[in-house]
Each structure stands twice: as structure tokens, then as C-alpha cells.
Amino acid sequence: MILTRRTLLGAVAVASFAAAIPAFAAKPLVMGFSQVGAESEWRTANTASIKDAAKKAGITLKFADAQQRQENQVKAIRSFIAQHVDVIAFSPVVESGWDTVLREAKAARIPVILTDRAVNVADKSLYVSFIGSDFVEEGRRAARWLLDYAKKNPAKQFNIVELQGTVGSAPAIDRKNGFQEVIAGNPKLKIIRSQTGDFTRAKGKEVMEAFLKSEGKNINVLYAHNDDMAIGAIQAIEEAGLKPGKDIIVVSIDGVKGAFEAMMQGKLNVTVECSPLLGPQLMQLAQDVVAGKPVPKRITVEEGVFPAEVAAKEFPNRKY
Ligand code: AHR
């Protein structure tokens, strides 16, 4: 029998291995973490935060990069189960298709923590907690900023192109819904084209080029589900001979340093914050879960909205 912290805690609960406790209690907690990939500046900061926080908390981290593929995440989770880790954490690339592998983790009595993105499972007991941003609210905040802007420019009609995140991912679904909820019924604000840019700069640029080709000067707003796609699209706008931030208003989400730099250059109008710095809270949560303490099912993160006017002042405070 392989003795892990979990089996040990079970043994402690039934009482008789008390003499063995000090030796095993000193063993570091082992976390298996399956990361989405390295698709954006946000993700790089998220990975750094998780690795750094694990080190500081004395947690042994088994880290797997899924390169944006769900099958790689499923494989990684199965491998963590086979290795009898104490806790599994992961940021699911898409929302659906997790029931089977999460049932396997539950059967192996390994607690699962979701970070950053949600899963769509009927049985909520398949994960113990979910820590991450409220993506619907982020979409609403982006749209509210645009509504305010529209009120200040009443004569104008706003033709919006939308760069969506990864198809089927929680942030893409939620940010689209939140944005639409706020602009719904407003005849001045209309999404004329919407396509995925997979959260990457390269794809953001490619899709924006296609938008500009088909819609040309008809476009006056870009809503990008993340800063990286916005930054890629800004390049496409400039290459088309237009001024991002002026000819085309650019609204995006994340609040990475690259977005602040673009705002300081007048090329991006606003970024809605989505914090990737989840590492310290995740490690604390993992320790509490493994220790058997009650934990909240949902933990959200406090975030702000940064328009271009405050970019220069805020830039020195940015941590990612
Ligand atoms: O899940 C969070 C999103 O994933 C971030 O907004 C985006 O930049 C990342 O790739």
C-alpha cells in the first residue's frame, strides 16, 4: 500500500497509527497541476504565480502544460491519479467533457480544485472548490465602459467586431454573454462580426485582418476577450493604415503590462482586469482541503477597470 498524506489522514481518523504521524506529517504535500498552456501574457504570469507560491508554501508541484488541448489535460489528471498525489488542481481549457476523469479522481479520493476556469458538470461534488474571476462580470464591465463612451459620443453608431477566446472555454462563453447582456436592446451598439482568436496574439491579428478585409472602415469598435488578441489586432489595424484607439476603439480584458503599454501609446482604450495571481490563494486552499478544513465552493477575485487615462499612473503598480 502506498502511504500518502491522504491515506495517512484516513488512518489517523481510525486511530491506531499515531506513532507514525511525525514522520509522515513532515512529508510535503504533493499537488498535480494541469495548466491550459502558454497562450498569453496572462497565462505566463499565472504559471509563474503558481510555481512561485508552491515553492514558498513548501508544496511539491507536478506541473503539466496541456498546450491548449483537453486530451492532454485528461492524460495529465490520470497520471496524477496514478501517482497518488494529495490534491489535483487544474485550469480547464474548455467547460465540458470532464465528468469521467473527475469521477476517477473522486473514486481515488483525490480532491480536485478548479482554478481560473470553470467546468460544466452535473455533479458539483466532483470538485471541492473553484477559485477564479467572474468572467461574466468582466464582459459586463467592458460593455459598460463602451456604453459610457457611447453616451459621450451620441451622434455615432458603434459597429463592434468581437475577438472571442478559445471556443468552449469558460472565459469566452462568459465574456461574450456578459457583454451582450449589457448592450442588448441598444440600437447604437451592434456586434457585426464575431470569431475566435484562441486567446493568442497571432490569431488575434489574423482574424482582425480578415474582419478589416470584409468590413473595412465600417468597424469602429474592437472588443477582444483578452489583451493578447487585442495587441495582435492593433498591429493588423495599423498595417491597414488605421489608428487603433482612435479610428477603432479597442476594449479588452486582462490588464497585462502589454495592454498598459498599448494604452500609454494611445492604441488601446480600456482593459478590464482579470488577475492571474492565483498562486498564493490556491496553495492555501490546497493545504486547507488536505487538512480536512471546510472551504468555500466558489472563491472570486477582486478586480478593477483601467481606462487609458489612468494607464501611466497605474503602470508602475502592475505586477503582471
Ligand atoms: O482564463 C483566463 C484567460 O485565459 C485570460 O483572459 C486569457 O488571457 C487566458 O489565455
Short mmCIF file of C-alpha atoms and ligand atoms in Angstrom, two decimals:
data_model
loop_
_atom_site.label_atom_id
_atom_site.label_comp_id
_atom_site.label_asym_id
_atom_site.label_seq_id
_atom_site.Cartn_x
_atom_site.Cartn_y
_atom_site.Cartn_z
CA MET A 1 0.00 0.00 0.00
CA ILE A 2 1.32 3.42 -0.91
CA LEU A 3 1.04 5.72 2.07
CA THR A 4 0.20 9.27 1.09
CA ARG A 5 -0.80 12.18 3.30
CA ARG A 6 -4.40 11.37 2.43
CA THR A 7 -4.32 7.70 3.32
CA LEU A 8 -2.40 8.67 6.42
CA LEU A 9 -5.08 11.14 7.45
CA GLY A 10 -7.63 8.37 6.94
CA ALA A 11 -5.53 6.10 9.12
CA VAL A 12 -5.25 8.79 11.75
CA ALA A 13 -9.02 9.09 11.74
CA VAL A 14 -9.38 5.41 12.58
CA ALA A 15 -6.85 5.88 15.32
CA SER A 16 -4.11 3.30 15.50
CA PHE A 17 -1.08 4.65 13.57
CA ALA A 18 -0.36 7.53 15.94
CA ALA A 19 3.30 6.56 16.28
CA ALA A 20 3.87 7.02 12.57
CA ILE A 21 2.40 10.54 12.43
CA PRO A 22 5.52 12.71 12.92
CA ALA A 23 7.48 11.02 10.11
CA PHE A 24 4.62 11.30 7.57
CA ALA A 25 3.40 14.70 8.72
CA ALA A 26 6.77 16.13 7.65
CA LYS A 27 6.25 14.94 4.07
CA PRO A 28 5.48 17.83 1.73
CA LEU A 29 2.02 18.00 0.23
CA VAL A 30 2.07 16.96 -3.43
CA MET A 31 -0.09 18.85 -5.94
CA GLY A 32 -0.63 17.83 -9.55
CA PHE A 33 -1.41 20.93 -11.63
CA SER A 34 -2.61 20.81 -15.22
CA GLN A 35 -2.18 24.19 -16.91
CA VAL A 36 -4.06 25.24 -20.07
CA GLY A 37 -0.90 26.20 -21.96
CA ALA A 38 1.22 29.28 -22.59
CA GLU A 39 -1.13 31.09 -24.95
CA SER A 40 -0.98 34.58 -23.44
CA GLU A 41 0.91 37.05 -21.25
CA TRP A 42 -1.79 36.36 -18.65
CA ARG A 43 -1.13 32.62 -18.70
CA THR A 44 2.64 33.11 -18.32
CA ALA A 45 2.01 35.25 -15.23
CA ASN A 46 -0.46 32.67 -13.89
CA THR A 47 2.07 29.83 -14.27
CA ALA A 48 4.77 31.90 -12.59
CA SER A 49 2.42 32.72 -9.70
CA ILE A 50 1.52 29.05 -9.17
CA LYS A 51 5.11 27.79 -9.33
CA ASP A 52 6.37 30.54 -7.05
CA ALA A 53 3.59 30.10 -4.49
CA ALA A 54 4.07 26.31 -4.39
CA LYS A 55 7.76 26.80 -3.67
CA LYS A 56 7.05 29.32 -0.91
CA ALA A 57 4.40 27.05 0.65
CA GLY A 58 6.73 24.01 0.57
CA ILE A 59 4.34 22.17 -1.75
CA THR A 60 5.78 19.71 -4.28
CA LEU A 61 4.27 20.72 -7.61
CA LYS A 62 3.89 18.31 -10.51
CA PHE A 63 3.20 20.72 -13.34
CA ALA A 64 1.88 19.73 -16.78
CA ASP A 65 1.36 22.11 -19.72
CA ALA A 66 -1.57 20.94 -21.87
CA GLN A 67 -0.79 23.14 -24.86
CA GLN A 68 -4.45 24.20 -25.08
CA ARG A 69 -5.67 20.60 -25.60
CA GLN A 70 -8.27 18.94 -23.42
CA GLU A 71 -6.97 15.43 -24.16
CA ASN A 72 -3.58 16.45 -22.72
CA GLN A 73 -5.30 17.67 -19.56
CA VAL A 74 -7.23 14.41 -19.19
CA LYS A 75 -3.97 12.46 -19.60
CA ALA A 76 -2.23 14.65 -17.02
CA ILE A 77 -5.05 14.22 -14.49
CA ARG A 78 -4.97 10.43 -14.98
CA SER A 79 -1.24 10.44 -14.45
CA PHE A 80 -1.65 12.48 -11.22
CA ILE A 81 -4.20 9.91 -10.02
CA ALA A 82 -1.78 7.07 -10.84
CA GLN A 83 0.94 8.90 -8.88
CA HIS A 84 -1.36 9.25 -5.83
CA VAL A 85 -0.85 12.99 -5.47
CA ASP A 86 -2.52 14.61 -2.45
CA VAL A 87 -4.51 17.15 -4.45
CA ILE A 88 -5.17 17.92 -8.11
CA ALA A 89 -5.67 21.46 -9.37
CA PHE A 90 -6.32 22.46 -12.95
CA SER A 91 -7.44 25.27 -15.20
CA PRO A 92 -9.77 23.57 -17.68
CA VAL A 93 -9.22 24.59 -21.29
CA VAL A 94 -12.93 24.10 -22.09
CA GLU A 95 -16.01 23.80 -19.88
CA SER A 96 -17.49 20.45 -20.89
CA GLY A 97 -16.29 16.83 -21.05
CA TRP A 98 -14.82 16.45 -17.56
CA ASP A 99 -17.31 14.12 -15.84
CA THR A 100 -15.46 10.83 -16.43
CA VAL A 101 -11.97 11.88 -15.38
CA LEU A 102 -13.27 13.81 -12.36
CA ARG A 103 -15.22 10.74 -11.28
CA GLU A 104 -11.95 8.79 -11.48
CA ALA A 105 -10.25 11.33 -9.20
CA LYS A 106 -13.16 11.17 -6.77
CA ALA A 107 -13.05 7.35 -6.75
CA ALA A 108 -9.33 7.59 -5.92
CA ARG A 109 -10.28 10.02 -3.11
CA ILE A 110 -8.09 12.80 -4.50
CA PRO A 111 -9.67 16.26 -4.05
CA VAL A 112 -9.82 18.46 -7.16
CA ILE A 113 -9.60 22.26 -7.13
CA LEU A 114 -10.54 24.29 -10.20
CA THR A 115 -8.51 27.41 -10.82
CA ASP A 116 -9.22 30.26 -13.20
CA ARG A 117 -11.83 28.47 -15.39
CA ALA A 118 -14.99 26.56 -14.53
CA VAL A 119 -16.23 23.14 -15.67
CA ASN A 120 -19.76 22.24 -16.64
CA VAL A 121 -20.56 19.07 -14.65
CA ALA A 122 -23.92 17.99 -13.26
CA ASP A 123 -22.36 16.58 -10.09
CA LYS A 124 -20.77 19.55 -8.30
CA SER A 125 -19.21 17.22 -5.73
CA LEU A 126 -16.63 16.26 -8.40
CA TYR A 127 -14.58 19.28 -7.35
CA VAL A 128 -14.12 20.78 -3.90
CA SER A 129 -13.65 24.42 -4.78
CA PHE A 130 -13.29 26.84 -7.69
CA ILE A 131 -11.06 29.86 -7.39
CA GLY A 132 -11.05 32.44 -10.18
CA SER A 133 -12.52 35.59 -11.69
CA ASP A 134 -16.13 36.34 -12.52
CA PHE A 135 -15.85 36.30 -16.32
CA VAL A 136 -19.49 37.33 -16.91
CA GLU A 137 -18.90 40.45 -14.85
CA GLU A 138 -15.72 41.17 -16.82
CA GLY A 139 -17.78 41.10 -20.04
CA ARG A 140 -20.35 43.41 -18.44
CA ARG A 141 -17.63 45.82 -17.31
CA ALA A 142 -16.17 46.01 -20.83
CA ALA A 143 -19.64 46.77 -22.23
CA ARG A 144 -20.45 49.33 -19.52
CA TRP A 145 -17.28 51.22 -20.37
CA LEU A 146 -18.35 51.23 -24.03
CA LEU A 147 -21.86 52.39 -23.11
CA ASP A 148 -20.40 55.33 -21.20
CA TYR A 149 -18.18 56.14 -24.16
CA ALA A 150 -21.21 55.94 -26.46
CA LYS A 151 -23.14 58.36 -24.23
CA LYS A 152 -20.31 60.88 -24.61
CA ASN A 153 -20.39 60.44 -28.42
CA PRO A 154 -24.14 60.44 -29.01
CA ALA A 155 -24.12 61.04 -32.77
CA LYS A 156 -22.24 57.88 -33.53
CA GLN A 157 -23.28 54.34 -34.46
CA PHE A 158 -20.93 51.71 -32.96
CA ASN A 159 -20.17 48.71 -35.16
CA ILE A 160 -18.34 46.22 -33.00
CA VAL A 161 -16.15 43.33 -34.04
CA GLU A 162 -15.56 40.72 -31.37
CA LEU A 163 -12.48 38.54 -30.95
CA GLN A 164 -13.61 35.60 -28.87
CA GLY A 165 -11.38 33.43 -26.71
CA THR A 166 -10.96 29.67 -27.14
CA VAL A 167 -14.19 28.06 -28.35
CA GLY A 168 -15.99 26.31 -25.48
CA SER A 169 -13.83 27.88 -22.76
CA ALA A 170 -15.47 29.49 -19.75
CA PRO A 171 -13.95 32.96 -20.32
CA ALA A 172 -15.03 33.01 -23.98
CA ILE A 173 -18.60 31.95 -23.17
CA ASP A 174 -18.99 34.21 -20.14
CA ARG A 175 -17.29 37.30 -21.52
CA LYS A 176 -19.48 37.11 -24.62
CA ASN A 177 -22.65 36.71 -22.55
CA GLY A 178 -21.79 39.45 -20.06
CA PHE A 179 -21.02 41.93 -22.85
CA GLN A 180 -24.15 41.06 -24.81
CA GLU A 181 -26.33 41.34 -21.73
CA VAL A 182 -25.31 44.99 -21.29
CA ILE A 183 -25.54 46.12 -24.92
CA ALA A 184 -28.77 44.19 -25.62
CA GLY A 185 -31.55 46.40 -26.97
CA ASN A 186 -29.27 49.38 -27.58
CA PRO A 187 -29.67 50.24 -31.30
CA LYS A 188 -26.40 52.20 -31.33
CA LEU A 189 -24.22 49.25 -30.35
CA LYS A 190 -24.12 46.31 -32.73
CA ILE A 191 -21.77 43.33 -33.00
CA ILE A 192 -21.23 43.00 -36.75
CA ARG A 193 -18.63 40.19 -36.73
CA SER A 194 -17.54 37.72 -34.05
CA GLN A 195 -14.91 34.99 -34.33
CA THR A 196 -12.42 33.16 -32.15
CA GLY A 197 -8.81 34.29 -31.94
CA ASP A 198 -8.00 31.50 -29.48
CA PHE A 199 -6.61 33.97 -26.90
CA THR A 200 -3.34 34.39 -28.87
CA ARG A 201 -1.71 37.45 -30.45
CA ALA A 202 -1.05 35.66 -33.74
CA LYS A 203 -4.68 34.57 -34.13
CA GLY A 204 -5.99 37.94 -32.94
CA LYS A 205 -4.00 39.62 -35.72
CA GLU A 206 -5.06 37.09 -38.34
CA VAL A 207 -8.78 37.34 -37.54
CA MET A 208 -8.68 41.14 -37.31
CA GLU A 209 -7.07 41.23 -40.77
CA ALA A 210 -10.00 39.19 -42.07
CA PHE A 211 -12.51 41.48 -40.31
CA LEU A 212 -10.85 44.56 -41.84
CA LYS A 213 -10.84 42.96 -45.26
CA SER A 214 -14.56 42.22 -45.20
CA GLU A 215 -15.86 45.19 -43.19
CA GLY A 216 -13.21 47.88 -43.78
CA LYS A 217 -13.98 51.30 -42.31
CA ASN A 218 -17.38 50.09 -41.19
CA ILE A 219 -15.67 48.84 -38.00
CA ASN A 220 -15.28 51.38 -35.21
CA VAL A 221 -15.01 49.18 -32.09
CA LEU A 222 -12.98 46.07 -31.31
CA TYR A 223 -13.98 44.03 -28.27
CA ALA A 224 -11.29 41.40 -27.57
CA HIS A 225 -11.77 38.75 -24.90
CA ASN A 226 -8.13 39.20 -23.87
CA ASP A 227 -5.30 41.70 -24.18
CA ASP A 228 -3.10 39.45 -26.29
CA MET A 229 -5.68 39.22 -29.07
CA ALA A 230 -6.20 42.99 -28.82
CA ILE A 231 -2.45 43.59 -29.16
CA GLY A 232 -2.31 41.32 -32.23
CA ALA A 233 -5.35 43.10 -33.68
CA ILE A 234 -3.78 46.53 -33.03
CA GLN A 235 -0.95 45.50 -35.35
CA ALA A 236 -3.46 44.49 -38.03
CA ILE A 237 -5.29 47.83 -37.65
CA GLU A 238 -2.04 49.78 -38.04
CA GLU A 239 -1.00 47.73 -41.04
CA ALA A 240 -4.36 48.58 -42.62
CA GLY A 241 -3.45 52.28 -42.30
CA LEU A 242 -5.88 52.99 -39.44
CA LYS A 243 -5.31 54.32 -35.93
CA PRO A 244 -6.13 51.87 -33.13
CA GLY A 245 -7.61 53.68 -30.14
CA LYS A 246 -8.99 56.43 -32.42
CA ASP A 247 -10.38 55.15 -35.74
CA ILE A 248 -11.18 51.89 -33.97
CA ILE A 249 -11.89 51.95 -30.22
CA VAL A 250 -10.17 48.97 -28.57
CA VAL A 251 -11.69 47.36 -25.47
CA SER A 252 -10.09 44.27 -23.94
CA ILE A 253 -9.71 42.15 -20.81
CA ASP A 254 -6.83 41.04 -18.53
CA GLY A 255 -4.82 44.13 -17.58
CA VAL A 256 -1.40 42.76 -18.54
CA LYS A 257 1.59 45.10 -18.83
CA GLY A 258 1.44 44.87 -22.63
CA ALA A 259 -2.06 46.38 -22.52
CA PHE A 260 -0.90 49.23 -20.28
CA GLU A 261 1.94 49.95 -22.72
CA ALA A 262 -0.56 50.00 -25.60
CA MET A 263 -2.81 52.37 -23.60
CA MET A 264 0.13 54.69 -22.88
CA GLN A 265 0.76 54.80 -26.65
CA GLY A 266 -2.90 55.71 -27.22
CA LYS A 267 -3.61 52.45 -29.09
CA LEU A 268 -5.91 50.72 -26.59
CA ASN A 269 -8.78 52.45 -24.79
CA VAL A 270 -9.53 50.28 -21.79
CA THR A 271 -8.62 46.97 -20.19
CA VAL A 272 -10.80 45.15 -17.67
CA GLU A 273 -8.68 43.47 -15.03
CA CYS A 274 -8.55 39.68 -14.67
CA SER A 275 -5.92 38.69 -12.14
CA PRO A 276 -3.68 35.70 -12.90
CA LEU A 277 -2.00 35.92 -9.49
CA LEU A 278 -3.93 33.00 -8.05
CA GLY A 279 -0.96 31.01 -6.74
CA PRO A 280 -0.88 32.04 -3.04
CA GLN A 281 -4.65 31.57 -2.56
CA LEU A 282 -4.56 28.25 -4.40
CA MET A 283 -1.78 26.86 -2.18
CA GLN A 284 -3.58 27.95 0.99
CA LEU A 285 -6.78 26.37 -0.29
CA ALA A 286 -4.97 23.11 -1.11
CA GLN A 287 -3.47 22.96 2.35
CA ASP A 288 -6.89 23.55 3.93
CA VAL A 289 -8.57 20.94 1.75
CA VAL A 290 -5.97 18.29 2.51
CA ALA A 291 -6.16 19.14 6.21
CA GLY A 292 -9.90 18.48 6.04
CA LYS A 293 -10.93 22.07 6.78
CA PRO A 294 -14.20 23.33 5.26
CA VAL A 295 -13.57 25.55 2.22
CA PRO A 296 -15.88 27.77 0.14
CA LYS A 297 -17.17 26.19 -3.07
CA ARG A 298 -16.51 29.41 -5.02
CA ILE A 299 -13.80 31.99 -4.41
CA THR A 300 -13.82 35.08 -6.63
CA VAL A 301 -11.15 37.69 -7.12
CA GLU A 302 -11.47 41.47 -6.64
CA GLU A 303 -10.65 43.31 -9.85
CA GLY A 304 -10.81 46.77 -11.44
CA VAL A 305 -11.22 48.53 -14.77
CA PHE A 306 -8.36 50.58 -16.22
CA PRO A 307 -9.10 53.14 -18.94
CA ALA A 308 -6.24 54.67 -20.94
CA GLU A 309 -6.39 57.91 -18.89
CA VAL A 310 -5.03 56.15 -15.78
CA ALA A 311 -2.54 53.85 -17.55
CA ALA A 312 0.63 55.87 -16.96
CA LYS A 313 -0.16 56.37 -13.28
CA GLU A 314 -1.06 52.70 -12.72
CA PHE A 315 1.71 51.14 -14.80
CA PRO A 316 4.40 51.15 -12.06
CA ASN A 317 2.00 49.25 -9.74
CA ARG A 318 1.26 46.44 -12.19
CA LYS A 319 2.53 43.04 -11.07
CA TYR A 320 1.94 41.15 -14.34
O1 AHR B 1 -8.83 32.00 -18.42
C1 AHR B 1 -8.28 33.27 -18.40
C2 AHR B 1 -7.95 33.71 -19.79
O2 AHR B 1 -7.10 32.79 -20.41
C3 AHR B 1 -7.24 35.04 -19.90
O3 AHR B 1 -8.08 36.12 -20.01
C4 AHR B 1 -6.51 34.85 -21.19
O4 AHR B 1 -5.56 35.82 -21.45
C5 AHR B 1 -6.02 33.49 -20.99
O5 AHR B 1 -5.40 32.91 -22.04
#
